[in-house]
Each structure stands twice: as structure tokens, then as C-alpha cells.
PDB file of C-alpha atoms in Angstrom:
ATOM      1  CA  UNK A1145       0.000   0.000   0.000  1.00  0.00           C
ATOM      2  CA  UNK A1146       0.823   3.356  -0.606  1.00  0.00           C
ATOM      3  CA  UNK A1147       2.270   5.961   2.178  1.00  0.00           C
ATOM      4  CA  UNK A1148       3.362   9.670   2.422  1.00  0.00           C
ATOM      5  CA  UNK A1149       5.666  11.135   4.568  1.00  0.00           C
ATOM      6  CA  UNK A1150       5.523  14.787   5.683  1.00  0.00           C
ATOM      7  CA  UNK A1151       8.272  15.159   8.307  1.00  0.00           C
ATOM      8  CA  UNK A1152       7.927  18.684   9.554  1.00  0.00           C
ATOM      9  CA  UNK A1153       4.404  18.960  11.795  1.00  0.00           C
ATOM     10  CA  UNK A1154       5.339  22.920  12.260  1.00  0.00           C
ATOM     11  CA  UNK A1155       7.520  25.518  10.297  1.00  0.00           C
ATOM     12  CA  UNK A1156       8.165  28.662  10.585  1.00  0.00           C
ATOM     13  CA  UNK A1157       9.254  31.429   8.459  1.00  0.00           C
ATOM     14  CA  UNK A1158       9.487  34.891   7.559  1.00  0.00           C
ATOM     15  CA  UNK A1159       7.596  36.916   5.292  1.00  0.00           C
ATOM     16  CA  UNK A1160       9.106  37.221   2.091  1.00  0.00           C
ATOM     17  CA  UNK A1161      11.557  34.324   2.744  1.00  0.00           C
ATOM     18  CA  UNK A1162      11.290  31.210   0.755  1.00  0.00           C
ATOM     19  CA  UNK A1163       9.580  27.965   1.633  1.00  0.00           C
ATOM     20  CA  UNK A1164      10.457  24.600   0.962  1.00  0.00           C
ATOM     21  CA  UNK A1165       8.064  21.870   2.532  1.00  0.00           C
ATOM     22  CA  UNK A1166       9.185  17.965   2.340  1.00  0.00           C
ATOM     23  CA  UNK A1167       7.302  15.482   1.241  1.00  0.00           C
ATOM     24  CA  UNK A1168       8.210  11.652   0.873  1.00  0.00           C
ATOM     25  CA  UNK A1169       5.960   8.752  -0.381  1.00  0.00           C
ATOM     26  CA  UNK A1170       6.082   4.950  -0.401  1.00  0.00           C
ATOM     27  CA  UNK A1171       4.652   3.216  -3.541  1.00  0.00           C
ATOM     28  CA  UNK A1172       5.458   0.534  -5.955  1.00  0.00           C
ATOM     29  CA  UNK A1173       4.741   2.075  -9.630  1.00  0.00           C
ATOM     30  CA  UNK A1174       4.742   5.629 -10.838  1.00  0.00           C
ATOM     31  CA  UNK A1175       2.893   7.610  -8.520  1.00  0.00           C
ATOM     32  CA  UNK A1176      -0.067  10.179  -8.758  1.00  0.00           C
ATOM     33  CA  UNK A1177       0.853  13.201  -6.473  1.00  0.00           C
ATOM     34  CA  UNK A1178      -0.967  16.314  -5.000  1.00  0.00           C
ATOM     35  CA  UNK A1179      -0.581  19.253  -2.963  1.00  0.00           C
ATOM     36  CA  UNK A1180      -3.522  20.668  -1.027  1.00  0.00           C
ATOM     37  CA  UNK A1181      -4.009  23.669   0.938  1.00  0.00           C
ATOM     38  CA  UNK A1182      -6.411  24.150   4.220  1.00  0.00           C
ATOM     39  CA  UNK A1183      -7.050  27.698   5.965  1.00  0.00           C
ATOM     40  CA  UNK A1184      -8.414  27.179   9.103  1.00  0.00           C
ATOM     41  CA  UNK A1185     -12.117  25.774   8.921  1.00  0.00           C
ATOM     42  CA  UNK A1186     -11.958  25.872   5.625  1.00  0.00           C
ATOM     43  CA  UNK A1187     -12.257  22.641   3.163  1.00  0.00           C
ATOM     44  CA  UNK A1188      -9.024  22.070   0.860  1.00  0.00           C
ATOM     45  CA  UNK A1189      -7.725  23.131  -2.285  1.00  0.00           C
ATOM     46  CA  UNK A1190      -5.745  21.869  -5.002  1.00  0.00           C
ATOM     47  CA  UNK A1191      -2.246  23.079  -5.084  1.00  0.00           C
ATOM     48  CA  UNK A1192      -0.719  21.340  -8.202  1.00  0.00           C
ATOM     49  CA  UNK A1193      -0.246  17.327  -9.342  1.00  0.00           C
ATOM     50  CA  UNK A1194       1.920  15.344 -11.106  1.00  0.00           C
ATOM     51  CA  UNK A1195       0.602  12.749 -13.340  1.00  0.00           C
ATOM     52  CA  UNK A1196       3.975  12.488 -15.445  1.00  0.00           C
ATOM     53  CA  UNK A1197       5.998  14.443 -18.087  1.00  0.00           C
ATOM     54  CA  UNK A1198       7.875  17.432 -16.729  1.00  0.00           C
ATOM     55  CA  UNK A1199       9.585  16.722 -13.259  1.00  0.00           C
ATOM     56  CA  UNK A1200       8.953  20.635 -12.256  1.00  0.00           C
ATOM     57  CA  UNK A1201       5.246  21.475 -11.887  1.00  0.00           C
ATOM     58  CA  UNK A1202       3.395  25.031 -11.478  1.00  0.00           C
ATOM     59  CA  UNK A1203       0.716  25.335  -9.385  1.00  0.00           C
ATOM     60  CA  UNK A1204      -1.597  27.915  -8.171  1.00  0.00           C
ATOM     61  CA  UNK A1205      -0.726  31.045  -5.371  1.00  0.00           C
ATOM     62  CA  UNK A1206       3.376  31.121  -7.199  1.00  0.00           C
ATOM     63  CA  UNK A1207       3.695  27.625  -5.685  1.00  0.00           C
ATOM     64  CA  UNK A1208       5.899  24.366  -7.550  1.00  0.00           C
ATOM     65  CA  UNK A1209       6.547  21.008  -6.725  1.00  0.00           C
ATOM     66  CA  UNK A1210       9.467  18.810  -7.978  1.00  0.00           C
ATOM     67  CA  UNK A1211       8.981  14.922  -8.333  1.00  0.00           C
ATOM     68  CA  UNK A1212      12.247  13.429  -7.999  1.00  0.00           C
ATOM     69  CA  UNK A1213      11.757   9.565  -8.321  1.00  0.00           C
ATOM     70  CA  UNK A1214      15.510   8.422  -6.970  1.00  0.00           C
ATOM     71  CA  UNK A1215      14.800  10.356  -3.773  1.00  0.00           C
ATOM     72  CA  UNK A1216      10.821   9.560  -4.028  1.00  0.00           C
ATOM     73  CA  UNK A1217      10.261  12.980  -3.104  1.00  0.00           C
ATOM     74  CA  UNK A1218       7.788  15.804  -4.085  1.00  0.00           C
ATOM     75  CA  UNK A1219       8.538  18.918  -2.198  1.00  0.00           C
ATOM     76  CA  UNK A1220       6.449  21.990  -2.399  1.00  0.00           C
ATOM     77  CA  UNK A1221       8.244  25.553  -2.547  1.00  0.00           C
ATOM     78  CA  UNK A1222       7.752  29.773  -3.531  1.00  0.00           C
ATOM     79  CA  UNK A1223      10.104  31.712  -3.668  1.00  0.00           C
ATOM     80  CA  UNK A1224       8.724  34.440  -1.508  1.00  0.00           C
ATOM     81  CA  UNK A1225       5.567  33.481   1.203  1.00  0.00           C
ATOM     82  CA  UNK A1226       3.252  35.976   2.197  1.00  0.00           C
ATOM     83  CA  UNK A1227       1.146  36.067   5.370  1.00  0.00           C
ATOM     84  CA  UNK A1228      -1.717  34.889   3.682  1.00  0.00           C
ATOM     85  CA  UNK A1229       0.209  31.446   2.919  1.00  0.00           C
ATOM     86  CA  UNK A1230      -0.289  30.445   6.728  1.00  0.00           C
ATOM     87  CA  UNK A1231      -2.176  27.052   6.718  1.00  0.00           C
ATOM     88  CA  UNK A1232      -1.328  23.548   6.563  1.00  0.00           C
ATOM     89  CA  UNK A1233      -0.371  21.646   3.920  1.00  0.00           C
ATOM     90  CA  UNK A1234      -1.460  18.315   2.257  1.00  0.00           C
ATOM     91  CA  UNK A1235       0.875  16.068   0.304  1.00  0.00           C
ATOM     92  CA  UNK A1236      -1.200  13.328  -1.177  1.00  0.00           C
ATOM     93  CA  UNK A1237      -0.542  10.086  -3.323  1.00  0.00           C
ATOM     94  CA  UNK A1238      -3.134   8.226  -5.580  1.00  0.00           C
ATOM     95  CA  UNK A1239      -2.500   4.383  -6.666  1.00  0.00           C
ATOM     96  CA  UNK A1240      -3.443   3.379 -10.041  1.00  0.00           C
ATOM     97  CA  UNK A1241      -6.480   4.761 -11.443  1.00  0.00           C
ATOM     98  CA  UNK A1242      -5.084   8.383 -10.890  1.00  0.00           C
ATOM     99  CA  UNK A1243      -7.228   8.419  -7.750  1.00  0.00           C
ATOM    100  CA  UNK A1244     -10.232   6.479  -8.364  1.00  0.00           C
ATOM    101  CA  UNK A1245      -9.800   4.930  -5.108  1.00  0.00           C
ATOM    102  CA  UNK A1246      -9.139   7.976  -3.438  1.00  0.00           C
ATOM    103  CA  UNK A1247      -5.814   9.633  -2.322  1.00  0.00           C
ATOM    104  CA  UNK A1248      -3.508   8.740   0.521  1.00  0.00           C
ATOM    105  CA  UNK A1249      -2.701  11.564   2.631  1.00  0.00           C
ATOM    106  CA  UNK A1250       0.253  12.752   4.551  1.00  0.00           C
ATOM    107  CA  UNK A1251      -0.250  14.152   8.424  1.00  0.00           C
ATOM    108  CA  UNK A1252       0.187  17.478   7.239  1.00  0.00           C
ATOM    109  CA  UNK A1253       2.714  20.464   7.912  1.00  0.00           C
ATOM    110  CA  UNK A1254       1.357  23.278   9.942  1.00  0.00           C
ATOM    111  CA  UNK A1255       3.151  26.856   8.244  1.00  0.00           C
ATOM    112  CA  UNK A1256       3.638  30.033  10.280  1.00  0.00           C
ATOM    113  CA  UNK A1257       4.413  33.081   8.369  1.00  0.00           C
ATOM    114  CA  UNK A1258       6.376  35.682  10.862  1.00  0.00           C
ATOM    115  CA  UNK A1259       6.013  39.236  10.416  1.00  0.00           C
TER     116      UNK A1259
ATOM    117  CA  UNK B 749     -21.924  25.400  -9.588  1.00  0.00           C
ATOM    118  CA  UNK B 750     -21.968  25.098  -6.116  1.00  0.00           C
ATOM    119  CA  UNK B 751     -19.437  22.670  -6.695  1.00  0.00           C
ATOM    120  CA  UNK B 752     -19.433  20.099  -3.381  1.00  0.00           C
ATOM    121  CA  UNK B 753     -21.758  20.940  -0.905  1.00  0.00           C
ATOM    122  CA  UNK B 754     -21.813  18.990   2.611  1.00  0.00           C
ATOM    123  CA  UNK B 755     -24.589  19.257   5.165  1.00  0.00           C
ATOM    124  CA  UNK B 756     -24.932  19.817   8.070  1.00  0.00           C
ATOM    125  CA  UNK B 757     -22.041  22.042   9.194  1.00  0.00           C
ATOM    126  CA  UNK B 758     -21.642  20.904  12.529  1.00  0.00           C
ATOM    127  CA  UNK B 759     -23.255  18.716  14.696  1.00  0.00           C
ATOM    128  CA  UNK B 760     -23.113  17.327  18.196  1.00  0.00           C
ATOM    129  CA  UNK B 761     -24.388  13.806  19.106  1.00  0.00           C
ATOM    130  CA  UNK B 762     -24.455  11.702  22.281  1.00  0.00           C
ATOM    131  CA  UNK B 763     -23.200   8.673  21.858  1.00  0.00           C
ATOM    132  CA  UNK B 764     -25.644   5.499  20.628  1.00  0.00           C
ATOM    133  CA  UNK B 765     -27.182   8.041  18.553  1.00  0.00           C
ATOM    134  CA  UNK B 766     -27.276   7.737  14.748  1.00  0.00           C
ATOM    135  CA  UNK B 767     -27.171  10.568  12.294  1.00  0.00           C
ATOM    136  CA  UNK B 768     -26.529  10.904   8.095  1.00  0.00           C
ATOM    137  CA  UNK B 769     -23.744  13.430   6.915  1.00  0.00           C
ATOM    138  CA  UNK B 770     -25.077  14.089   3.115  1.00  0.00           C
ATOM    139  CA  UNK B 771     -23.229  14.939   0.232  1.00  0.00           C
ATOM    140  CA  UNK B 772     -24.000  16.438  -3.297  1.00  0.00           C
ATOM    141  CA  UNK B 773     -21.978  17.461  -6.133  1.00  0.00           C
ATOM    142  CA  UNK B 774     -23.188  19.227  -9.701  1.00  0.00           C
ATOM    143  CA  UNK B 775     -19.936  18.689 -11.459  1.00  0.00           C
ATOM    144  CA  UNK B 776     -20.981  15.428 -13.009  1.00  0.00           C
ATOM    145  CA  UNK B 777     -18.403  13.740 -11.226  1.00  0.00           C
ATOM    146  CA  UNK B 778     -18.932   9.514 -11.560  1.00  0.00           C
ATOM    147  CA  UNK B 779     -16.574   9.084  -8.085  1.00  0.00           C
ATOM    148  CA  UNK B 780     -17.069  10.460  -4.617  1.00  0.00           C
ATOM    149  CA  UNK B 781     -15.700   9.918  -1.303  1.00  0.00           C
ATOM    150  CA  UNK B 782     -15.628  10.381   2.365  1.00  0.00           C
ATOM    151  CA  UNK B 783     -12.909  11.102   4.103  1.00  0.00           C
ATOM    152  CA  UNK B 784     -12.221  11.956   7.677  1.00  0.00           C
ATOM    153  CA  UNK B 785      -9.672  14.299   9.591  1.00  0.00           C
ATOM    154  CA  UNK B 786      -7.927  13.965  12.338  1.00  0.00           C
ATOM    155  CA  UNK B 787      -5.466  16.454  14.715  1.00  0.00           C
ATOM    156  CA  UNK B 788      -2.046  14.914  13.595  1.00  0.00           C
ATOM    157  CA  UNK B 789      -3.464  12.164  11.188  1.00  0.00           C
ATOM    158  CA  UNK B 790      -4.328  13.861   8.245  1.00  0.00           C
ATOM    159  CA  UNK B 791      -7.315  13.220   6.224  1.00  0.00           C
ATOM    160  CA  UNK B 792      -8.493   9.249   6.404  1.00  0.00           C
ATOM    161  CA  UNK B 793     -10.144   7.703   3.471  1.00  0.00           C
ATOM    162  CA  UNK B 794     -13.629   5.804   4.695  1.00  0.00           C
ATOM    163  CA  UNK B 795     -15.439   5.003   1.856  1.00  0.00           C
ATOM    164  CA  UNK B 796     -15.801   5.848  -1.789  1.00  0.00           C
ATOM    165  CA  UNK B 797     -18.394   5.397  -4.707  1.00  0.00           C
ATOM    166  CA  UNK B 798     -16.227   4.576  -7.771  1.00  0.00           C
ATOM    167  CA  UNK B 799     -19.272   5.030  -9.950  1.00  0.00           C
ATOM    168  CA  UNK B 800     -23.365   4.911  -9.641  1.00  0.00           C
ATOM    169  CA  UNK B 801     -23.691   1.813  -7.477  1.00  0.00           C
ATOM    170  CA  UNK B 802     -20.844   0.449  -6.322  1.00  0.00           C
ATOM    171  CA  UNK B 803     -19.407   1.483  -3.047  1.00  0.00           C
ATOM    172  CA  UNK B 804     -16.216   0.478  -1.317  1.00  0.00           C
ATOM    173  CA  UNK B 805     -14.503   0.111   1.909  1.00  0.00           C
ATOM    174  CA  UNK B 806     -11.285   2.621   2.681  1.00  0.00           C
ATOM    175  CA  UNK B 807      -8.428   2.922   5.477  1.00  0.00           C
ATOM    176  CA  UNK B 808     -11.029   3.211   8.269  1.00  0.00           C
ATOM    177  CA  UNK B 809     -14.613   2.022   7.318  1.00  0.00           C
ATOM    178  CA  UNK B 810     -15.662   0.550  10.703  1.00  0.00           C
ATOM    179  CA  UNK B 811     -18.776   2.071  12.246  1.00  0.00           C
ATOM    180  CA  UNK B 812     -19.717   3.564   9.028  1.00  0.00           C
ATOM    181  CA  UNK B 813     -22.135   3.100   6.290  1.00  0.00           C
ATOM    182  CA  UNK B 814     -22.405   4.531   2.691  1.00  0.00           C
ATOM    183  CA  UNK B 815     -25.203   5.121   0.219  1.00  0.00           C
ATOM    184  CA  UNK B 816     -24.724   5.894  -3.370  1.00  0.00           C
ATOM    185  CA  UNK B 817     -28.218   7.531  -3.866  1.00  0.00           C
ATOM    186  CA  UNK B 818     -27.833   8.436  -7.300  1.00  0.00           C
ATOM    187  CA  UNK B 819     -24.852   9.968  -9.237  1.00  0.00           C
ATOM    188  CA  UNK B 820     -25.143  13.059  -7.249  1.00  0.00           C
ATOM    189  CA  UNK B 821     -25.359  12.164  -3.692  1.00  0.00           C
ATOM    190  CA  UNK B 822     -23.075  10.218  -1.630  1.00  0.00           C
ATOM    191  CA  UNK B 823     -24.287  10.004   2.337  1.00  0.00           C
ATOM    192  CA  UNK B 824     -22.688   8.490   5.005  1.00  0.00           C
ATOM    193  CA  UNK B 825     -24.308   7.240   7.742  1.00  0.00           C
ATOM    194  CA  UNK B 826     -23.529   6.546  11.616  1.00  0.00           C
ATOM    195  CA  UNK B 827     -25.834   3.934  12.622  1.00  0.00           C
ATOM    196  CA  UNK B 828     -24.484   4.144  16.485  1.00  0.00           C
ATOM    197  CA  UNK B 829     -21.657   7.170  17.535  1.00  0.00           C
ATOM    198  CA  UNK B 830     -19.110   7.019  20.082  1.00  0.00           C
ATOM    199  CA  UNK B 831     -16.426   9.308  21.062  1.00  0.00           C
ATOM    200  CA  UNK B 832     -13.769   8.103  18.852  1.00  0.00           C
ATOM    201  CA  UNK B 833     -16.071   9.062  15.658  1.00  0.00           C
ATOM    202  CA  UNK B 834     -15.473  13.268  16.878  1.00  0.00           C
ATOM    203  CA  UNK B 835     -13.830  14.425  13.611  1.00  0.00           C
ATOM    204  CA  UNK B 836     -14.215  16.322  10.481  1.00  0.00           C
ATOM    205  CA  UNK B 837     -15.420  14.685   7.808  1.00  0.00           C
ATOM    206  CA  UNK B 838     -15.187  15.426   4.223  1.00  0.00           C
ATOM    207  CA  UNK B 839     -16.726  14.722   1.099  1.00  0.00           C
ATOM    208  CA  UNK B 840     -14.653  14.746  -2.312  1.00  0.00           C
ATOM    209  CA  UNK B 841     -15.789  14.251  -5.748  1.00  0.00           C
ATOM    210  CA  UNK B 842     -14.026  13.583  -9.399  1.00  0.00           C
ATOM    211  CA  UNK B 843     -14.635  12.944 -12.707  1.00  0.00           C
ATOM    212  CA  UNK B 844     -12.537  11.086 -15.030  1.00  0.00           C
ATOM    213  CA  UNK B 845      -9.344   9.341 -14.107  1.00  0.00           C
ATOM    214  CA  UNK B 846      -6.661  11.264 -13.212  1.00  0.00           C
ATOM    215  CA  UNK B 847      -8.691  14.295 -12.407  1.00  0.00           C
ATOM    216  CA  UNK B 848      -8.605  16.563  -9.430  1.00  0.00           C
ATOM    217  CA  UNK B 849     -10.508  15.820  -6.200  1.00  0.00           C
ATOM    218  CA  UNK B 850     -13.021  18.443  -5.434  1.00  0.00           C
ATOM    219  CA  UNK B 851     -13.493  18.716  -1.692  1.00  0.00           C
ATOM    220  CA  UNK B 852     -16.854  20.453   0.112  1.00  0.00           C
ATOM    221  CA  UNK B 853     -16.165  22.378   3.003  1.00  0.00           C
ATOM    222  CA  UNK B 854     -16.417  19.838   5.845  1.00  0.00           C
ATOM    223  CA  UNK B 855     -19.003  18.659   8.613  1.00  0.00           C
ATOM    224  CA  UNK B 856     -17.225  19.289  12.048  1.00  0.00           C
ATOM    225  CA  UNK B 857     -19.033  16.153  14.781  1.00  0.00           C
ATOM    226  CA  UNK B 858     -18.977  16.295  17.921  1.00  0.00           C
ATOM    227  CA  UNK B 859     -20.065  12.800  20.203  1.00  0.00           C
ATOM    228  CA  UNK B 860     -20.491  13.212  24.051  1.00  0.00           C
TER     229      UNK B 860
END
């Protein structure tokens, strides 16, 4: 079975520093993976995926994600966070189907943006 | 579109008593879900619909039950609550393979 890895529960930075948020999964064959976005109370939202092609994705909000199979990583960055970026973060994997069984979820990473 | 749309909002419940979170989506969408989240655990598949019909067990389907009521609705039911069910639970939607989950906004429960 399939299994993500989000090792930071909490980070904090500064506004206008960059972000880089890790994200490791566990699975087999060429994975589907996803990004989401909570605000507090809120429902999520899609970041960006990966499906395949280009290792470098572009997502919504300035955000990208690389896929880098030899580490089986797919870590989330921008260049410059804003205070509005403070939520916690989903990295998700899908098994074959692209999803159709629904989508394995990491624990989450909480992000603090610091005046 | 409304898009996903969950109901109710929030609810409290003593425990032994049953209730039905309901779902809808108007995206057309032939799979939905339910998924629930936890403080530290992230987000929990319990069941999904994979199409009209058919319904399927997840990571944590014990104490629940599903109903695919038509391509629309998706509701999950608990038939008997306890404590450990307190979450949020969320309903997700997608179309074709491949495509992006839709989630609604959540139903926050509450058993005493």
C-alpha cells in the first residue's frame, strides 16, 4: 500500500523568505501526487499534481513542486511566502487509477508566516 | 456550480445516537468519497463510490455506512456514535481518471 511522509508537523518562516516543505511517499509504480491547501475551517484546495511528463510542476498562489523519483520525493516551494500562505499543507498520493480509489494523505505540515 | 456541498455544518451527538452526513456534487463527477480528519493524522479515506452503485470500503470504514443515492449524492451514515467518531469529515468528488478531487467544506461532529 501506498504511504506519504511529511516530516515537519510545524515551520516557521518569515515573510518574504522562501519555503520549501518535504514530502516523501512509499509506492510501488509511478505515482499520482498532490498538494492541497487548508485555511483554518476551511475545506481544501488543489495546489498542483503530477501525473507524469515534466519533473517541475506550477501550481496555483506562485507555488511548484518537484517529483524526484531516486529520492521519491515531491517537495512543495515559492520563492517568496506571504502572510496569507499560513495554513497547513497536504501532500497526497493516488495508486493506479489516478485516484479512483481515493488519495492517501500525509499528516500534514502546519506553516507560520512571521512578520 | 456550487461545486461540493456537505450538510450539516456541525453537529453534536451523544453517543448510541445515529445521524446521516449528506453529500452532493453538480460537477458530473462519476466518483465520490468520504474522508475523515484527524489532529495529527491527516485526512483518512472511509469510503468511496467509484461510480453509480458500487461502493467500497477505505483505510477506516468501521462504524460507518455509505449510500450511493444516485450519481449526485453520496451520504454516510452513523448507525451508532461514540467518542472516537469526533472528527471532520469530508466529502470529495471527481470525474474522469486522473482528475482533481473536489473537496466540500467539511461537517465538524462532535459525540459526548
Amino acid at each position: 500500500a501506498q504511504s506519504v511522509t511529511q516530516p515537519d508537523i510545524h515551520i516557521t518562516v518569515s515573510e518574504g523568505a522562501s519555503l520549501e516543505l518535504r514530502c516523501n511517499y512509499s509506492y510501488g509504480a509511478t505515482p499520482y501526487l498532490f498538494w492541497y491547501v487548508q485555511s483554518p475551517g476551511q475545506g481544501l484546495q488543489l495546489l498542483l499534481k503530477y501525473f507524469s511528463g515534466d519533473t517541475l510542476v506550477q501550481g496555483i498562489k506562485g507555488f511548484e513542486a518537484e517529483f524526484k523519483r531516486s529520492q521519491s520525493s515531491f517537495n512543495l516551494r515559492k520563492p517568496s511566502v506571504h502572510w496569507s500562505d499560513a495554513a497547513e499543507y497536504f501532500c497526497a498520493v493516488a495508486a493506479s487509477g489516478g485516484g479512483a480509489d481515493g488519495l492517501t494523505f500525509g499528516k500534514g505540515t502546519h506553516l507560520i508566516i512571521q512578520p | 456550480n456550487a461545486g461540493v456541498t456537505q450538510t450539516p455544518k456541525f453537529q453534536v451527538l451523544k453517543t448510541g445516537q445515529s445521524m446521516t452526513l449528506q453529500c452532493a456534487q453538480d460537477m458530473n463527477h462519476n466518483s465520490m468519497y468520504w474522508y475523515r480528519q484527524d489532529p495529527g493524522m491527516g485526512l483518512r479515506l472511509i469510503y468511496y463510490s467509484a461510480s453509480e452503485g458500487t461502493t467500497d470500503k477505505g483505510e477506516v470504514p468501521n462504524g460507518y455506512n455509505v449510500s450511493r443515492l444516485n450519481k449526485r449524492e453520496f451520504s454516510l451514515r452513523l448507525e451508532s456514535a461514540a467518542p472516537s467518531q469526533t472528527s471532520v469529515y469530508f466529502c470529495a468528488s471527481n470525474g474522469q481518471l486522473k482528475e482533481t478531487q473536489y473537496f466540500g467544506p467539511g461537517t465538524r461532529l462532535l459525540v459526548l
